Coordinates of C-alpha atoms in Angstrom, one line a residue:
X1 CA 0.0 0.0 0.0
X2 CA 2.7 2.2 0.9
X3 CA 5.0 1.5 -2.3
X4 CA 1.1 2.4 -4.3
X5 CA 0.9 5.8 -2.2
X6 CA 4.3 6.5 -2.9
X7 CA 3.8 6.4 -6.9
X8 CA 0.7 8.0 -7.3
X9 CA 2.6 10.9 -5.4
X10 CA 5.5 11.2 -7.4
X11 CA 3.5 10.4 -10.4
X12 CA 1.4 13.3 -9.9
X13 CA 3.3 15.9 -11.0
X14 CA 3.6 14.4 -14.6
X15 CA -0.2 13.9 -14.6
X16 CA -0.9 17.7 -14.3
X17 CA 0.8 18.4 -17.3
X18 CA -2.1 17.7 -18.7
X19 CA -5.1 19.2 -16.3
X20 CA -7.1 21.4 -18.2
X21 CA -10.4 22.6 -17.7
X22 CA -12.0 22.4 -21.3
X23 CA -11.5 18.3 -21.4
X24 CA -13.9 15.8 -19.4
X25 CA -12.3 13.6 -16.7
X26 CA -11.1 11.0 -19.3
X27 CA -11.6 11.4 -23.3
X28 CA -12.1 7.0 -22.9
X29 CA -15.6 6.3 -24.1
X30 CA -17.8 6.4 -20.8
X31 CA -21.7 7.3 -19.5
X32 CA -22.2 9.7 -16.6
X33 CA -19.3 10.2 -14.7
X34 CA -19.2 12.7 -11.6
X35 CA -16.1 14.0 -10.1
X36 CA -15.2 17.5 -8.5
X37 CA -13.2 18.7 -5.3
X38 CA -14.2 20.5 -2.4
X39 CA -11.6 23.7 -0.9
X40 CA -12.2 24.7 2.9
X41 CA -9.7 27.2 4.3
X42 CA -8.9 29.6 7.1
X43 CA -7.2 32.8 6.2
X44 CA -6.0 36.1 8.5
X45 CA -5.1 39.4 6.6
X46 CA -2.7 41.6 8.0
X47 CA -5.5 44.4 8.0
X48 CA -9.1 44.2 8.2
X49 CA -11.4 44.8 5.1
X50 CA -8.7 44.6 2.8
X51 CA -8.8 44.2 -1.1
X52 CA -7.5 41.1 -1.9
X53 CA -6.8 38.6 -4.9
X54 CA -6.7 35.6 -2.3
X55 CA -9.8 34.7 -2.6
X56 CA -12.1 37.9 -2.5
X57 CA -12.1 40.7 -0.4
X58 CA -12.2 40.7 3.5
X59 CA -15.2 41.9 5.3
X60 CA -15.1 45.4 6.2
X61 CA -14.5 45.0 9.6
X62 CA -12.5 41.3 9.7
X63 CA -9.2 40.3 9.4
X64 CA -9.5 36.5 9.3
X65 CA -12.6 34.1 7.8
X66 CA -13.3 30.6 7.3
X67 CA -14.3 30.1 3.7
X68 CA -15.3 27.4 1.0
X69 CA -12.7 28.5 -1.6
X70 CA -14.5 26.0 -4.5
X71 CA -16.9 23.4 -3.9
X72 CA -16.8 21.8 -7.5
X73 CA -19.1 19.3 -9.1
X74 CA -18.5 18.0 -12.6
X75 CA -20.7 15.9 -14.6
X76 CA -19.5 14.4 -17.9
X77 CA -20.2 11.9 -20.5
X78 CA -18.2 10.8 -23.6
X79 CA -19.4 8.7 -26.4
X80 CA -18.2 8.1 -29.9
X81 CA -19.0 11.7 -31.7
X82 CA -19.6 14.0 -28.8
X83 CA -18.7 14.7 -25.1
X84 CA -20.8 17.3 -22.7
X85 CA -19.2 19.1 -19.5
X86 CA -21.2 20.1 -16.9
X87 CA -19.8 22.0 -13.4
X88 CA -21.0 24.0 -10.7
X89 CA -19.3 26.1 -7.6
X90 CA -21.3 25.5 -4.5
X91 CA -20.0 27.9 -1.6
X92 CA -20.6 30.3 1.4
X93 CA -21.8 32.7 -1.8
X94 CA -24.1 30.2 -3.5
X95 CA -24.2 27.9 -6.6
X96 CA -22.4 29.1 -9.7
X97 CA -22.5 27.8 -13.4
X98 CA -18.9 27.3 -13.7
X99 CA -18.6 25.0 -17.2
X100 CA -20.9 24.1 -19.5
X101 CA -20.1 22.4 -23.3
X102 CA -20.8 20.2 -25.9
X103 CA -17.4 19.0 -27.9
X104 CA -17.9 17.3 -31.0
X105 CA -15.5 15.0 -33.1
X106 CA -15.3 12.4 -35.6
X107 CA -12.7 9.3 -35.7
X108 CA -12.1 10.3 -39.3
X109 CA -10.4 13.7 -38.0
X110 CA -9.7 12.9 -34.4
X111 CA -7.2 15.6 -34.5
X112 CA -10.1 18.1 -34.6
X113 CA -12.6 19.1 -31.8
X114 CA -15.5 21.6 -31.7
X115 CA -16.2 23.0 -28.4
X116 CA -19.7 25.2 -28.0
X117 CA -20.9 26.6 -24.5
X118 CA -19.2 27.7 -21.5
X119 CA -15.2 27.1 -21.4
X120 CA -12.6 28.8 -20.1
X121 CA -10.4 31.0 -22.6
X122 CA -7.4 29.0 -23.9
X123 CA -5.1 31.7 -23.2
X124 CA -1.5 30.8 -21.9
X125 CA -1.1 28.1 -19.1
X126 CA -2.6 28.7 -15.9
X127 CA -6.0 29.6 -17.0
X128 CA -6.9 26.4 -18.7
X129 CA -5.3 24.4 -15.8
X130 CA -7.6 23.5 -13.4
X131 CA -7.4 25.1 -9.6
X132 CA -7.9 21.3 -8.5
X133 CA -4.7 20.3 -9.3
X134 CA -2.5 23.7 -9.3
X135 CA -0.1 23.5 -6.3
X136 CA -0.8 27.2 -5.6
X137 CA -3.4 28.7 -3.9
X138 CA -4.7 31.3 -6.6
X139 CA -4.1 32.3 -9.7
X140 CA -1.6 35.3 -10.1
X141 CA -3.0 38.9 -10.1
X142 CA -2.4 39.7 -13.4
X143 CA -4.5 37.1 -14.9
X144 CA -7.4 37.8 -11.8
X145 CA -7.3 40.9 -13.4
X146 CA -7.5 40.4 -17.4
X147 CA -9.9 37.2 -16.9
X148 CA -11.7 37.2 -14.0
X149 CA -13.4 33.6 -13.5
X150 CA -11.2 32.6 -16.8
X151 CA -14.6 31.3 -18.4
X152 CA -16.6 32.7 -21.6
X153 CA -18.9 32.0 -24.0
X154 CA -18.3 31.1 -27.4
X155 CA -17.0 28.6 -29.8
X156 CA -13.7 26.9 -29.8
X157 CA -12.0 25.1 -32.3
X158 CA -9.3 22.3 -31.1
X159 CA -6.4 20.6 -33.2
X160 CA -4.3 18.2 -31.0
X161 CA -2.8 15.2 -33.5
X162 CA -2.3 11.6 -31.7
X163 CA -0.5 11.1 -34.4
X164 CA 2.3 13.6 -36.1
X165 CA 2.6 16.9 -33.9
X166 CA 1.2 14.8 -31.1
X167 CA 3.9 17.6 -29.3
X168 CA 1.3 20.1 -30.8
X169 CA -2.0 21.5 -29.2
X170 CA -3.7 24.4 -31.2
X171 CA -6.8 26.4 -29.7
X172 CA -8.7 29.4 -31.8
X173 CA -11.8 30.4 -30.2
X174 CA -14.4 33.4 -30.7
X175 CA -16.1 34.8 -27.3
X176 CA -18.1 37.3 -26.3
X177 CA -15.6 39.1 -23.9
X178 CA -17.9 39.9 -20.9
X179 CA -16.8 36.5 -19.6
X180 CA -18.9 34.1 -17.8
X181 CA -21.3 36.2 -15.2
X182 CA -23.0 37.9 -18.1
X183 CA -24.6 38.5 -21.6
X184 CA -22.4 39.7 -24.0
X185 CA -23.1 44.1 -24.1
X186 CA -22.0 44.8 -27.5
X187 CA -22.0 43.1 -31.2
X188 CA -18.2 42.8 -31.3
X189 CA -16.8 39.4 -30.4
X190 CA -13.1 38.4 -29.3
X191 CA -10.9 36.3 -30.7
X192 CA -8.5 34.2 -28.5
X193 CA -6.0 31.7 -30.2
X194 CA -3.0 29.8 -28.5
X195 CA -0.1 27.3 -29.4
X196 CA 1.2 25.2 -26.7
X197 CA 4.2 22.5 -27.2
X198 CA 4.4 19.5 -25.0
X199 CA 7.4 17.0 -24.8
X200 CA 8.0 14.8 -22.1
X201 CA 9.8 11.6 -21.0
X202 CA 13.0 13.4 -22.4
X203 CA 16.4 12.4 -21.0
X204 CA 15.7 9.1 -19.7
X205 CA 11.7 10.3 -18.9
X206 CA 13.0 12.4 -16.2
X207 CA 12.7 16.2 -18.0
X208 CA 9.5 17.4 -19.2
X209 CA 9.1 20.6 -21.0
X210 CA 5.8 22.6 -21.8
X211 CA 5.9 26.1 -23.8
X212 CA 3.4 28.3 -25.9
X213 CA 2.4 31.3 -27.1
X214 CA -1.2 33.5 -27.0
X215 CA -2.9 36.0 -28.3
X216 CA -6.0 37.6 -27.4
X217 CA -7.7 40.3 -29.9
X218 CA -10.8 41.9 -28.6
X219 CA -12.3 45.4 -27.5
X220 CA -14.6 47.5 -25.3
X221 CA -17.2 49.2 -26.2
X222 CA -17.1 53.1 -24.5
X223 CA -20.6 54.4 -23.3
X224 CA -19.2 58.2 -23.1
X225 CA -17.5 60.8 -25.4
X226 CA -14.6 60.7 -23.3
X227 CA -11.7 58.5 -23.3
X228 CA -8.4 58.9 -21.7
X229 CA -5.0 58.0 -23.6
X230 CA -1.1 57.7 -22.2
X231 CA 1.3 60.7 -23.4
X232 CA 4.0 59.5 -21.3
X233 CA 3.2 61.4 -17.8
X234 CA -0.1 60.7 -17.4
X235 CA -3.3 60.5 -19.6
X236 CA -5.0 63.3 -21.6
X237 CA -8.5 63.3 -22.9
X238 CA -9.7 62.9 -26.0
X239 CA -13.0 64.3 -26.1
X240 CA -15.6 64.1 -29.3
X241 CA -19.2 63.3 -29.8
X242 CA -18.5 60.0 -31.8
X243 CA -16.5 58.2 -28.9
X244 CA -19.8 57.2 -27.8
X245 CA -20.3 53.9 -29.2
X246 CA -16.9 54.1 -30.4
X247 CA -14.8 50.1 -29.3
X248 CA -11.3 50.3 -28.1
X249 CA -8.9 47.6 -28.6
X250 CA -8.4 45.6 -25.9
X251 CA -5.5 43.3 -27.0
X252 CA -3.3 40.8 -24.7
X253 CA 0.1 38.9 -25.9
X254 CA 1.6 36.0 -23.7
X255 CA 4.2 33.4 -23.5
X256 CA 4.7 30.8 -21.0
X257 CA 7.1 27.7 -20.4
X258 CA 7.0 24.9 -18.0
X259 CA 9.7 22.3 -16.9
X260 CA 9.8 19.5 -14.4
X261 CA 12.8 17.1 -13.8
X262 CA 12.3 13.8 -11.7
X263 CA 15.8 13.6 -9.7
X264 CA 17.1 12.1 -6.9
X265 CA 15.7 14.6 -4.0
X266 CA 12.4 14.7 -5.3
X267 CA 10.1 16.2 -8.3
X268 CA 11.4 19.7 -9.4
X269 CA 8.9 22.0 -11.5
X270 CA 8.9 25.4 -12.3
X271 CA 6.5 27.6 -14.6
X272 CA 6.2 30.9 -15.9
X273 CA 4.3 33.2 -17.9
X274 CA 4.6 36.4 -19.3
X275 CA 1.8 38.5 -20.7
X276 CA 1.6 42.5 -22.2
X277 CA -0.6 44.7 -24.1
X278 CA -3.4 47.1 -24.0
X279 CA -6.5 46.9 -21.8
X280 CA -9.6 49.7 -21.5
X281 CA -10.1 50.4 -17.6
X282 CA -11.8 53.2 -15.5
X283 CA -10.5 55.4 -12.8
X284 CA -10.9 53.9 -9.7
X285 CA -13.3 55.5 -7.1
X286 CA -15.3 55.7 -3.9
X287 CA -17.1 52.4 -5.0
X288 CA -14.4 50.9 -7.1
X289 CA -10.8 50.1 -5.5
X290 CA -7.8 50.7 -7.0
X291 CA -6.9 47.1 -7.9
X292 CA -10.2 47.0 -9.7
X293 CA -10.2 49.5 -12.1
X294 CA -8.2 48.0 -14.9
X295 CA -10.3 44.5 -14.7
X296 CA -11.7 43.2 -17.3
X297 CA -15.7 44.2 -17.6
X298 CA -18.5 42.0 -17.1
X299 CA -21.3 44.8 -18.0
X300 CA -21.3 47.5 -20.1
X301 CA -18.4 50.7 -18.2
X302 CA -20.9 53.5 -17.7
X303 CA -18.2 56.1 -16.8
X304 CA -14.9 56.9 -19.1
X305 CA -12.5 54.2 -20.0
X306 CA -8.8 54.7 -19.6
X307 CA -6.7 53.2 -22.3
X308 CA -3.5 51.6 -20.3
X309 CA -0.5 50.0 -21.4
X310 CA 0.4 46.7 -18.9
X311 CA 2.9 44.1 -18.4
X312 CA 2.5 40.8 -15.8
X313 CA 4.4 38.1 -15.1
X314 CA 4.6 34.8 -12.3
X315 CA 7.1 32.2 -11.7
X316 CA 6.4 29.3 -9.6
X317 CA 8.7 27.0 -8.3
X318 CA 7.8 23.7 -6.4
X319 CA 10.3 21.1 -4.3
X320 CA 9.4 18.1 -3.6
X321 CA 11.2 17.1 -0.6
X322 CA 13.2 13.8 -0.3
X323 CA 10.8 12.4 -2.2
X324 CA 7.9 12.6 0.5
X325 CA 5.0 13.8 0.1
X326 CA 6.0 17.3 1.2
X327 CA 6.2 19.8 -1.2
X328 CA 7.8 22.8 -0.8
X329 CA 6.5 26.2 -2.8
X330 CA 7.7 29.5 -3.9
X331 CA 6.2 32.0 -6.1
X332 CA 6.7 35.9 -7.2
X333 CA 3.9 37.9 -9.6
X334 CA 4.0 41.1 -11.2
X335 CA 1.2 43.0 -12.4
X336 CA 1.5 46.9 -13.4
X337 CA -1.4 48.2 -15.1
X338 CA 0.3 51.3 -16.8
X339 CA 3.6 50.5 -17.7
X340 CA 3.7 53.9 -19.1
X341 CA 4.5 56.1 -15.9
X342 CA 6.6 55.6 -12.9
X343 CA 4.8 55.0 -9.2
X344 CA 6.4 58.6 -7.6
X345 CA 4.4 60.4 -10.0
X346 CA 1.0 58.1 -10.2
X347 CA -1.2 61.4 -8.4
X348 CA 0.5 64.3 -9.8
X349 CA -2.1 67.3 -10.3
X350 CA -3.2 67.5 -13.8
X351 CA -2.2 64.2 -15.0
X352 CA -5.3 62.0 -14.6
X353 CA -3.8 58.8 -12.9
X354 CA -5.9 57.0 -10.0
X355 CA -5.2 53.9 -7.5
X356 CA -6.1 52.1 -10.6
X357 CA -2.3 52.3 -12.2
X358 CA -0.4 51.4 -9.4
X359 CA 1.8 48.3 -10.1
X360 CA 1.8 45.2 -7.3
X361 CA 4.2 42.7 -6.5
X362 CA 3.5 39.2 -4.4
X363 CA 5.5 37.0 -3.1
X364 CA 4.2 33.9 -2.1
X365 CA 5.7 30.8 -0.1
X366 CA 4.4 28.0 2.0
X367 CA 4.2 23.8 2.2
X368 CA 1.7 21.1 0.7
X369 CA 1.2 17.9 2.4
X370 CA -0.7 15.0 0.1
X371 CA -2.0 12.8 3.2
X372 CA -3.4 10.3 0.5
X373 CA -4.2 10.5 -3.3
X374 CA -7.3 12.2 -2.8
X375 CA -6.3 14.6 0.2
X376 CA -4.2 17.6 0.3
X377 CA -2.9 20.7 3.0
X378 CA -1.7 23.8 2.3
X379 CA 0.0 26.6 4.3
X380 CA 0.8 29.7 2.4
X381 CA 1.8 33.2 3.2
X382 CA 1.7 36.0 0.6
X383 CA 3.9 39.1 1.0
X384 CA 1.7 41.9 -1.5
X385 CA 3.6 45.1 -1.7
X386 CA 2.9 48.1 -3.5
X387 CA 5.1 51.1 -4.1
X388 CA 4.1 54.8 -2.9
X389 CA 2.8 57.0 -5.1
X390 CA 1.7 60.8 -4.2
X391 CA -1.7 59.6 -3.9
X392 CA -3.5 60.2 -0.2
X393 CA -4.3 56.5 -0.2
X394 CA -1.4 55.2 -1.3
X395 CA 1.7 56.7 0.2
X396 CA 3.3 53.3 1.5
X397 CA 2.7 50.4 1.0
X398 CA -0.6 48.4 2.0
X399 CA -1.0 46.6 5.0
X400 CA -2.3 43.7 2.8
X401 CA -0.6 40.3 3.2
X402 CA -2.4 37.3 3.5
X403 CA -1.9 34.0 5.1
X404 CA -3.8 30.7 4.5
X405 CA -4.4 27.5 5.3
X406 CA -6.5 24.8 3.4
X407 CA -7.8 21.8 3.0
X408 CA -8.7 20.1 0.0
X409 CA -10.3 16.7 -1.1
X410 CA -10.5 16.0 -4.6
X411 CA -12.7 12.9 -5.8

């Protein structure tokens, strides 16, 4: 039993390779299956009522909380032409429709796959892998903040050869852009596309590399005849009856690598990604934090959008540890919203910049314990720093660190 345990952990980090979202639990023909996972956690801020990308915001008046991070239940079935997905989020919030698609394929081009519904985007890595299996608690900031809830709907069109290019996995799909928590609120749709290369079992099946590239093409619609542009110290506005109605691009560009070598202490993997480009916020205000005024929209921006230039990037780096079933875990994310001006001047009179283009930095570290194959604890601690800016709010840096620890049981 112990020699069984003892494969299935080291085992595991090859298997989530392959962990994505848009796939049922096994492609093998098959009727109803149900699996899912269930996250329960503590966490204490270093404030009270902080913002936060660890899991939602903290009360206005608490500093620590018991939660159900994701209480997921999948349904699938798979039979010789089609599959369907089916998941829900059941937590302290309420149910959520999380996935929902039909994929349909033919043995005469199994490379090809048709996927209609509910999915998540297939840009870059972590995105598409599912939060069941990722080692870390949450998603970096930068991707919280250009895809919140990953998901959309739309249409997706798969090539993944068993064959030649079997290395080779090729998404395009077309979306509405308001992601999953509403109806689309213009005519425009966005295009998302990604190439992703896969090779493992190299130098005697102990190195295993994943890399790709993304691109997302899409654009928000602006409700006012104001929009505000970069010149370099700050925004100006460009005023003029026809910006109503008018669609600014909103365009993302990533890369991203993975690697993971089996050795003699234990399973070593680390990941990255990087992602740029151009996303239409707002200024933040009295009802909008900071954090929250370059994420992506989900309804319609009533007020005027700012046009900033961004940059993000994580690395994650995970230690197995003499080949237990310890795992030791260290991450760093960047994400600065407007790459365009420099933090001392974010503020300055005249110049049009808010909380909303202030850059953040976390750095993350902690343990994972898998007690079995099914059950897993974490202890993390994030370190999230911002620097000052001349802004009243925002003269040092935010008493906003998290720690957590959770529990998870995955079936």
């Amino acid at each position: 039993m112990r020699k069984t345990l003892l494969s299935l952990l080291l085992f595991c980090p090859f298997l989530t390779l392959a962990q994505s979202n848009n796939a049922p639990s096994s492609y093998d023909l098959h009727d109803i299956k149900i699996t899912g996972y269930l996250q329960t956690q503590y966490q204490k801020a270093q404030s009270g009522g902080i913002t936060s990308f660890s899991g939602g915001d903290f009360s206005a008046n608490s500093d620590s909380r018991f939660m159900i991070r994701r209480g997921r239940l999948k349904i699938d079935r798979v039979d010789k032409f089609s599959n369907i997905v089916f998941q829900i989020d059941a937590t302290q919030n309420g149910v959520n429709l999380m996935d929902a698609f039909i994929q349909l394929h033919t043995p005469e081009i199994p490379e090809l796959i048709l996927t209609a519904g509910l999915f998540n985007r297939p840009f870059g890595y972590s995105i598409v892998y599912s939060s069941g299996y990722r080692d870390f608690p949450e998603r970096a900031r930068v991707f919280q903040t250009l895809m919140p809830r990953e998901r959309d709907l739309g249409a997706m069109l798969t090539f993944n050869s068993k064959k030649i290019l079997k290395f080779l996995t090729a998404d395009i799909a077309l979306v509405n852009g308001s992601g999953l928590s509403a109806k689309d609120y213009d005519s425009r749709k966005d295009i998302v596309a990604s190439l992703n290369f896969k090779f493992d079992s190299l130098a005697n099946r102990k190195l295993h590399i994943g890399f790709g590239a993304s691109v997302y093409k899409g654009t928000v619609r602006s409700n006012t005849d104001t929009y505000f542009t970069n010149n370099g110290n700050g925004f100006v506005a460009n005023v003029k009856t026809e910006n109503i109605n008018k669609n600014l691009n909103r365009d993302y560009y990533g890369a991203n690598l993975q690697l993971q070598y089996d050795n003699t202490f234990g399973t070593t993997t680390f990941k990255t990604e990087y992602v740029q480009g151009t996303q239409p916020g707002v200024a933040n205000s009295t009802s909008l934090a900071g954090p929250y005024a370059s994420q992506s929209f989900a309804t319609q921006p009533l007020t005027n959008l700012y046009l900033r230039h961004f940059n993000g990037y994580y690395f994650w780096l995970t230690q197995q540890i003499a080949k237990s079933r310890f795992t030791a875990l260290l991450a760093y994310d960047v994400y600065d919203p407007n790459t365009k001006i420099k933090e001392n001047a974010i503020g300055f009179a005249g110049n049009n910049t808010t909380g909303g283009d202030i850059k953040y930095s976390t750095f993350g570290y902690g343990i994972t314990c898998a007690i079995n194959a099914r059950l897993k604890f974490t202890v993390y601690n994030e370190r999230v720093v911002n620097n000052s800016t001349t802004l009243t709010a925002y003269q040092t840096d935010l008493k906003d660190d998290v720690f957590t620890t959770r529990l998870q049981y995955r079936w």
